[in-house]
Coordinates of C-alpha atoms and ligand atoms in Angstrom, one line a residue:
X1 CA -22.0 10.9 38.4
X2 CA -18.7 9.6 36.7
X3 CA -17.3 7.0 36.9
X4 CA -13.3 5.9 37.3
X5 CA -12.1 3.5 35.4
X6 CA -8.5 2.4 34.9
X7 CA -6.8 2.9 31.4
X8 CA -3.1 3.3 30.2
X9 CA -2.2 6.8 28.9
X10 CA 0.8 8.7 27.6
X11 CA 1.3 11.2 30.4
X12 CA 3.6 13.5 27.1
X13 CA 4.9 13.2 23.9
X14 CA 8.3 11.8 25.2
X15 CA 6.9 9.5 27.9
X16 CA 5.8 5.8 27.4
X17 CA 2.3 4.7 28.5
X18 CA 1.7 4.0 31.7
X19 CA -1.1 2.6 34.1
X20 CA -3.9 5.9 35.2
X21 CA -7.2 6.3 35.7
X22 CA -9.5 8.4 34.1
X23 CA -13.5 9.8 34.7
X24 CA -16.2 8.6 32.4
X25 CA -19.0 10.9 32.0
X26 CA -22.6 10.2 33.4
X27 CA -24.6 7.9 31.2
X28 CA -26.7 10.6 29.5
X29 CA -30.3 10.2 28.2
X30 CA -28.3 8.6 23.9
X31 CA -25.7 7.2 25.8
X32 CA -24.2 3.6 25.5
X33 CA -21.7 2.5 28.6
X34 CA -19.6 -0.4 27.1
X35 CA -17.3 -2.4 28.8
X36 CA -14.5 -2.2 26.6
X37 CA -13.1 -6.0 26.4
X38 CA -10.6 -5.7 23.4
X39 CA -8.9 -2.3 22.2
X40 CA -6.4 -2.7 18.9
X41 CA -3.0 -1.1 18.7
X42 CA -3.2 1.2 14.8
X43 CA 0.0 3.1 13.8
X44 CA -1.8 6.2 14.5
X45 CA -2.1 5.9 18.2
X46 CA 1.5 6.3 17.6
X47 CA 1.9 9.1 15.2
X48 CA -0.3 11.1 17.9
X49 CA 1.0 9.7 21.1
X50 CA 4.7 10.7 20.0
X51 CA 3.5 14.1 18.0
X52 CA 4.3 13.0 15.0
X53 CA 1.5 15.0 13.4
X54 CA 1.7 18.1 15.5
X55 CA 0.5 19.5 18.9
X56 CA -1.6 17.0 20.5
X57 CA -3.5 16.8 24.0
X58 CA -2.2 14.7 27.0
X59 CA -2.4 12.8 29.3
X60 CA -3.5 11.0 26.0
X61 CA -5.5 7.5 26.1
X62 CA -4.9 6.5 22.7
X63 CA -7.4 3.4 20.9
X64 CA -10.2 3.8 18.0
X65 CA -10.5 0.4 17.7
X66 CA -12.9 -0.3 20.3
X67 CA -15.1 -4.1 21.0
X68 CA -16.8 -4.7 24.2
X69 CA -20.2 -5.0 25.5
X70 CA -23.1 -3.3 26.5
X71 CA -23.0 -2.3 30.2
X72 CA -26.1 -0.1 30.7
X73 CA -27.9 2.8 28.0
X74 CA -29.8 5.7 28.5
X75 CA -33.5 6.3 28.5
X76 CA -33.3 7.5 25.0
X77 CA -31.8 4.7 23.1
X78 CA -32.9 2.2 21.2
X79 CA -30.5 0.7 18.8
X80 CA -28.9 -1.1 21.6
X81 CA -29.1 -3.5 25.1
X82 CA -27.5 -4.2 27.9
X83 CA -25.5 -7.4 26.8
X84 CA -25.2 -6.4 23.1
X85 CA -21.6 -6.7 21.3
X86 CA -20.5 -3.5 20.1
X87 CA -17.9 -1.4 18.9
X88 CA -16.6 2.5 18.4
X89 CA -13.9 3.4 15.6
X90 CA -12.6 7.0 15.7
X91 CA -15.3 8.8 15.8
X92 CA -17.5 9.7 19.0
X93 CA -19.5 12.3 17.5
X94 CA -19.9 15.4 14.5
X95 CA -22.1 18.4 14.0
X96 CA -24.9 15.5 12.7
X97 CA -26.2 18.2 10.1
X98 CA -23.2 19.4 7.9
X99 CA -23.8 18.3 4.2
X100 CA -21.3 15.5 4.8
X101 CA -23.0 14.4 8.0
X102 CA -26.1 14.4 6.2
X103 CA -24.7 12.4 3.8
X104 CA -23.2 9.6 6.3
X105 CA -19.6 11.0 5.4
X106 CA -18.9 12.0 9.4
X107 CA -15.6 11.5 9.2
X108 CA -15.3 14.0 6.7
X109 CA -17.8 16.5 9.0
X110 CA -17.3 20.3 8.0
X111 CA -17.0 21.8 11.7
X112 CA -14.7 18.9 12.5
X113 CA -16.3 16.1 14.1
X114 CA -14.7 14.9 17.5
X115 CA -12.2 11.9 17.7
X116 CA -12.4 8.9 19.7
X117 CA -9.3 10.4 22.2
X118 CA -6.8 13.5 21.4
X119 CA -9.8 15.8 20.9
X120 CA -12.3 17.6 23.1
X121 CA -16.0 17.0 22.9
X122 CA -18.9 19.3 22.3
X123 CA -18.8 20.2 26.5
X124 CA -14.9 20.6 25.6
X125 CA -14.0 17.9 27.7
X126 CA -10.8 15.7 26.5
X127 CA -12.1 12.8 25.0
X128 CA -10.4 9.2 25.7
X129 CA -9.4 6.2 23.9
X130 CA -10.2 2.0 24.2
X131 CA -6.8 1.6 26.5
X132 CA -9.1 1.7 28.8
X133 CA -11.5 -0.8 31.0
X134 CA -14.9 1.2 30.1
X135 CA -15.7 4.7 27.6
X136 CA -19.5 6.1 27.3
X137 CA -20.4 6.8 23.4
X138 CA -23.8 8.4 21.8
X139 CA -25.6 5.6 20.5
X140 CA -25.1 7.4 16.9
X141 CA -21.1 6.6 16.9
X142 CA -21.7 2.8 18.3
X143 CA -22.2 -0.1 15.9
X144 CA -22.8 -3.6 16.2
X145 CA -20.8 -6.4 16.2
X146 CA -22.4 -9.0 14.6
X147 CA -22.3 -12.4 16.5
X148 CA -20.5 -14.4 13.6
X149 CA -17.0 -12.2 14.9
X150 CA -15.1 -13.0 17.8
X151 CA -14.6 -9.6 19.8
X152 CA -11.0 -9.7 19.7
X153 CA -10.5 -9.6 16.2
X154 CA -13.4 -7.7 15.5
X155 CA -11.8 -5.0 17.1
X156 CA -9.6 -3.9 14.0
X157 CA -12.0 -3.5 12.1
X158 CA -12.9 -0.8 13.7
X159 CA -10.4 1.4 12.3
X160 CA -8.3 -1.0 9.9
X161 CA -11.1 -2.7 8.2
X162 CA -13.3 0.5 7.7
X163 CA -10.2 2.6 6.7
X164 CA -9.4 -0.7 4.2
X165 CA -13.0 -1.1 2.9
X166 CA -13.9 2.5 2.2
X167 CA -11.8 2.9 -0.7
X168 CA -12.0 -0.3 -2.2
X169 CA -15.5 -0.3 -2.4
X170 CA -15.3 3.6 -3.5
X171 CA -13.2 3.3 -5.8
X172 CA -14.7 -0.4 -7.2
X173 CA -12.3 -2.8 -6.4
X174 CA -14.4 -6.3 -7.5
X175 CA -13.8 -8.7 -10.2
X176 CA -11.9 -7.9 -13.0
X177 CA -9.8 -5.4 -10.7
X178 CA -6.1 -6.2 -10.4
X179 CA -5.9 -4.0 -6.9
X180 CA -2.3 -3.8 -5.2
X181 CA -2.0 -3.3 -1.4
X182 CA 0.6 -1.1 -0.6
X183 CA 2.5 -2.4 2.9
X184 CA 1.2 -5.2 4.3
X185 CA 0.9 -4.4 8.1
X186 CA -2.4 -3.4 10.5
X187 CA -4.7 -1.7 7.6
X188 CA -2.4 -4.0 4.5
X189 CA -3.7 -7.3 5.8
X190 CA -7.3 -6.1 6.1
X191 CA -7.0 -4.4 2.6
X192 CA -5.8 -8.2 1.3
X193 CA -8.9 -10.1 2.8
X194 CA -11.6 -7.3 2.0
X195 CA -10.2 -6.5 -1.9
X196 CA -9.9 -10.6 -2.1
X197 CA -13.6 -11.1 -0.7
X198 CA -14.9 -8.0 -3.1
X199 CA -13.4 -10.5 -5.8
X200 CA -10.3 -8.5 -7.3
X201 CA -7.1 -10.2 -8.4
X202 CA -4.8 -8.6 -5.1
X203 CA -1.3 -8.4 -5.5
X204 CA 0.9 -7.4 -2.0
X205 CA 3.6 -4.9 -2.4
X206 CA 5.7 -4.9 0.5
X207 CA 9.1 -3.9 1.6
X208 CA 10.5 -7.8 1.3
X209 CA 9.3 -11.1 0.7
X210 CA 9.7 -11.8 4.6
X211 CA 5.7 -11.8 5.0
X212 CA 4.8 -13.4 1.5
X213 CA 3.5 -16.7 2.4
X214 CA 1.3 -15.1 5.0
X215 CA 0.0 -12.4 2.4
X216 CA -1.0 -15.8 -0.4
X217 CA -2.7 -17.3 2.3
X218 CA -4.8 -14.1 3.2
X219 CA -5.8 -13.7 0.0
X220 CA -3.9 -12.4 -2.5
X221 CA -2.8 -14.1 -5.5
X222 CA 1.1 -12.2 -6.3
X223 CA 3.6 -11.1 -4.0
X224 CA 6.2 -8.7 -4.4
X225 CA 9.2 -6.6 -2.7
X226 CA 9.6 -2.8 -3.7
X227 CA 13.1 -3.3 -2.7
X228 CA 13.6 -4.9 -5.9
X229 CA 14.0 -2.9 -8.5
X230 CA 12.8 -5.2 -11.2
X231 CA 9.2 -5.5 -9.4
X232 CA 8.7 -1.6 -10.8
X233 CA 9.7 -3.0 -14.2
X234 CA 7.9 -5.8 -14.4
X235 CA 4.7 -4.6 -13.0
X236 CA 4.7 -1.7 -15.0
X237 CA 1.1 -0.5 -16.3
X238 CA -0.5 -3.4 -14.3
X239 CA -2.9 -2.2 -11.3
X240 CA -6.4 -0.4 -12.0
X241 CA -6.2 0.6 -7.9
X242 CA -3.4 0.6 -5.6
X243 CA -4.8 1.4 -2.0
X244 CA -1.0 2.3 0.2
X245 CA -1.5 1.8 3.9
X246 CA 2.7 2.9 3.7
X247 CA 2.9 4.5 7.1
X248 CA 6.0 6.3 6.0
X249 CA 6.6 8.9 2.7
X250 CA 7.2 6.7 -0.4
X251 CA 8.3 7.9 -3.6
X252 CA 5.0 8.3 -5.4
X253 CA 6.2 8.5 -9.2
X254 CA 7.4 5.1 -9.3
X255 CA 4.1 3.6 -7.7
X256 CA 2.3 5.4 -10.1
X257 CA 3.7 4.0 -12.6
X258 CA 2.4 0.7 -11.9
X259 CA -1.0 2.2 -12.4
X260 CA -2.6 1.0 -15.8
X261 CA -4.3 4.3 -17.8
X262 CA -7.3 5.9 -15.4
X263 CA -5.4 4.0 -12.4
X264 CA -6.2 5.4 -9.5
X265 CA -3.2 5.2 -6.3
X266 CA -5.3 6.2 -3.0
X267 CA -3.5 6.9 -0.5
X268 CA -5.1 5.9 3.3
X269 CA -1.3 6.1 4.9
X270 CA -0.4 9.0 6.9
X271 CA 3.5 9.8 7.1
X272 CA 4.6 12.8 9.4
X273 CA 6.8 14.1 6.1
X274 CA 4.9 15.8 3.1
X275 CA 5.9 13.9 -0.3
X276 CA 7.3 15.1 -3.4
X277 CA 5.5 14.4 -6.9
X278 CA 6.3 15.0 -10.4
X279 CA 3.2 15.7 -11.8
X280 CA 3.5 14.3 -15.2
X281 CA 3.2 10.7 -12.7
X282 CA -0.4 11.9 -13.3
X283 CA -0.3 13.5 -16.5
X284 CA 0.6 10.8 -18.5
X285 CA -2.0 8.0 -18.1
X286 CA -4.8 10.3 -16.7
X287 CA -3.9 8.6 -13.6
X288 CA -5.9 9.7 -10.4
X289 CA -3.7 10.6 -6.9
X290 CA -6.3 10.2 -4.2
X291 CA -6.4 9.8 -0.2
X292 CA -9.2 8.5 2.0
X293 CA -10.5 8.8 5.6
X294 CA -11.3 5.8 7.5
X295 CA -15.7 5.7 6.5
X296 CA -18.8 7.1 8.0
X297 CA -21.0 5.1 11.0
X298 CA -23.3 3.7 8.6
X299 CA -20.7 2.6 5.8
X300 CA -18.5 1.0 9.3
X301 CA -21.7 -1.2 10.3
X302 CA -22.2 -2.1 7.0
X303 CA -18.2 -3.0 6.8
X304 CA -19.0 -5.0 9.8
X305 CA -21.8 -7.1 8.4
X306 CA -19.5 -8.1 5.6
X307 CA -16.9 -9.3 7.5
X308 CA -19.4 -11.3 9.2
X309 CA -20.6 -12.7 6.5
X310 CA -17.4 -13.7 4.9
X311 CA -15.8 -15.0 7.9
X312 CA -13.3 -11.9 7.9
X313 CA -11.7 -11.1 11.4
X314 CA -8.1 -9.9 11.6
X315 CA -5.1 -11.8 12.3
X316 CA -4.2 -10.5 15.8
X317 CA -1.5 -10.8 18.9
X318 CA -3.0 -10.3 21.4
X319 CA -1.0 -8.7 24.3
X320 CA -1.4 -8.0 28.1
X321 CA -1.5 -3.8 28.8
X322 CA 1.8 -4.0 30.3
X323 CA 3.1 -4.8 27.0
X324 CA 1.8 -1.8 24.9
X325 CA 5.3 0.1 24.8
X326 CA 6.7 -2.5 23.5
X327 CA 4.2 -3.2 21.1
X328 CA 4.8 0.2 19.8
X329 CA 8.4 -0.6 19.1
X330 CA 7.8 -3.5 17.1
X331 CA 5.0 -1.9 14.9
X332 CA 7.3 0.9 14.2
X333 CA 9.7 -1.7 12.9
X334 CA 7.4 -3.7 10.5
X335 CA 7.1 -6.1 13.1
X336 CA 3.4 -6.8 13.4
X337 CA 1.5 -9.7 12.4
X338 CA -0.7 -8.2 12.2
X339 CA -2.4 -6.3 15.1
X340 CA -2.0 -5.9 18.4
X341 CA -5.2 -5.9 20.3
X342 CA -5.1 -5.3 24.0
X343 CA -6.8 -7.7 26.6
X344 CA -9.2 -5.0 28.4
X345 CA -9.1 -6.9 31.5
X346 CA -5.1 -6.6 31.8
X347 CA -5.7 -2.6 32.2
Ligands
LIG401 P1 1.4 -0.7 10.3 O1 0.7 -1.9 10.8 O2 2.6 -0.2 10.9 O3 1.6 -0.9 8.7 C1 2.3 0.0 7.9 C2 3.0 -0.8 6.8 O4 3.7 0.1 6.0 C3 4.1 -1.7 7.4 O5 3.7 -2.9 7.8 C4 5.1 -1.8 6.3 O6 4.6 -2.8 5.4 C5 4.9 -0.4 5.5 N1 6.0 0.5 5.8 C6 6.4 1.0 7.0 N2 7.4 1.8 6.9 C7 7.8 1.8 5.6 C8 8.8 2.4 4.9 N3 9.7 3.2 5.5 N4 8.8 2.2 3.6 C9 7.9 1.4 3.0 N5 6.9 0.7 3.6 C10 6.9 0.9 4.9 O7 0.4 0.6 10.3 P2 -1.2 0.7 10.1 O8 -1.8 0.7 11.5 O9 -1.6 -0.3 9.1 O10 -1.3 2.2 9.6 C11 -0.7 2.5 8.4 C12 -0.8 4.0 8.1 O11 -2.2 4.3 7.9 C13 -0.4 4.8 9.3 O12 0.3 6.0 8.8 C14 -1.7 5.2 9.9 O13 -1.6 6.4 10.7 C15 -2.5 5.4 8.7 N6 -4.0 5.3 8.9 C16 -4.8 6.1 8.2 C17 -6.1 6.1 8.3 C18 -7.0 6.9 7.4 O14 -8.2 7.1 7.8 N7 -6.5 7.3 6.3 C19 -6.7 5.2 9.2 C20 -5.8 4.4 10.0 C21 -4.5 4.5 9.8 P3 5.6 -3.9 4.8 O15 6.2 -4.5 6.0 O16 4.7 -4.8 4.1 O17 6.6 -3.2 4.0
LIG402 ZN1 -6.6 3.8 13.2
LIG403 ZN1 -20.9 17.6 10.2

């Protein structure tokens, strides 16, 4: 039997969200039913509610950053109990057995994997996001939320914080590091605390110094604006990593060039426009252009534990359902500090 529960969903691309309901499936024999209590807002519930990266499916439910609790399980499973904190990020399931499965890389499965909403599952039934008051997940693609994080901002993590610690641990950000965060929003903020508690010297590049006292108190130790030109001169040659969470295209050559020799710029920001580069931004300095995908299940708990352990939750708003459109507006202007999260019991 399903169940109907209420979420909010963009009915099309053109349309703002609005109150529904939607069927959960049966609880099947790996199945967790969590009571969703918290669902974060990230930039790309709005690249894919508005199409900004191509065809996509509606109605859509948007939400991969899911916190709630335990409601009932299946027969089969055993990592979790009714009554335990837990979360889901953007992944509700992969082929399991592709060499990157294997290797606990599932968000980089070869036959796809299936997204948390805006995809269709292995019956081909439309997946559905955290907007919502309840969702059903394999026990495989739920973690736990350790009991030293609140579940409201916990629920970032789930897509921010993995996408954030991923690449800095990949890519060694740690003492000795000078690491830059590139746009200090949703994923920029969690990038500051996680690269300051990995014990790297974090400097914020951001649009203006609106936000700097906020980004010194999070944890990093310089501030700049790229709107001033003189902050490309003066930090020229600096960084060993610069992680960009820019959700817009950026002109790449002069970011690279703040990159000391074997820099490496990755790139976790996801514009709707390709970029240009001049390749000798790489050539000189063998300097390394990289991206990153949010993390696999097992890499997420472990991102989980450590923001446990060093008292890392996001710094959230936390708004009503009813306010999600607007919400939308304000993160599309810069105007976040520094996630939403939706109260579940408002839907
Ligand atoms: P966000 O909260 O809106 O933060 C993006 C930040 O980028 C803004 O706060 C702003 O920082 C900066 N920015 C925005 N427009 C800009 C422009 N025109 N020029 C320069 N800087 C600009 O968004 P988010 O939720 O952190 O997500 C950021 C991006 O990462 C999105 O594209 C999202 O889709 C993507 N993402 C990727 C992954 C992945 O797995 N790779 C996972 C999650 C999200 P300042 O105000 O400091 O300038
Ligand atoms: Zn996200
Ligand atoms: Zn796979």
């Amino acid at each position: 039997m399903t169940t109907t529960v209420a979420a909010y969903a963009a009915p099309s691309a053109k349309a703002p969200l609005e109150r529904t309901t939607i069927e959960r499936r049966e609880v099947r024999e790996f199945d967790v039913l969590i009571d969703i209590k918290f669902a974060g807002i990230c930039h790309s519930d709005i690249h894919q509610a508005r199409e900004g990266w191509g065809e996509a499916m509606f109605p859509m439910v948007p939400g991969h950053e899911i916190a709630g609790v335990v409601e009932a399980v299946g027969p089969g499973v055993t990592k979790f109990a009714v009554g335990d904190h837990v979360g889901v990020g953007c992944l509700v399931d992969s082929c399991r057995e592709c060499e990157n499965c294997e290797a606990g890389l599932e968000q980089y499965c070869l036959k796809g994997g299936v997204g948390t909403y805006n995809a269709l599952d292995k019956n081909g039934e439309p997946t559905y996001g955290g907007y919502s008051q309840k969702i059903v997940v394999d026990e495989a693609f739920t973690v736990r939320i350790p009991d030293g994080l609140a579940l409201d901002v916990a629920a970032p993590l789930l897509c921010a914080g993995i996408t954030t610690y991923s690449p800095l641990k990949h890519w060694n950000a740690g003492p000795g590091k000078k690491v830059a965060i590139l746009g200090f929003g949703g994923l920029g903020h969690m990038g500051v605390k996680i690269a300051n508690a990995l014990g790297a010297e974090v400097t914020v590049l951001s649009q203006s110094l609106r936000k700097k006292d906020d980004g010194l108190k999070l944890g990093a130790q310089h501030y700049y604006a790229t709107s001033d030109e003189a902050t490309f001169k003066e930090l020229r040659g600096t960084f060993d990593l610069i992680l960009s969470t820019v959700s817009a295209p950026l002109n790449l050559d002069s970011y690279l060039s703040l990159l000391k020799t074997d820099g490496a710029f990755v790139n976790v920001g996801a514009p709707e426009e390709p970029v240009a580069l001049n390749l000798f931004s790489v050539i000189m300095g063998r300097k390394t252009l990289a991206g990153s995908g949010i993390g696999g299940i097992q890499e997420t708990q472990e991102m989980l534990d450590f923001c446990a352990e060093h008292g890392l939750g996001s710094e959230i708003e936390l708004i009503s359902a009813s306010e999600i459109n607007e919400a939308y507006e304000r993160v599309l202007a810069s105007d976040v500090r520094y996630r939403f999260v939706i109260d579940a019991a408002t839907i």
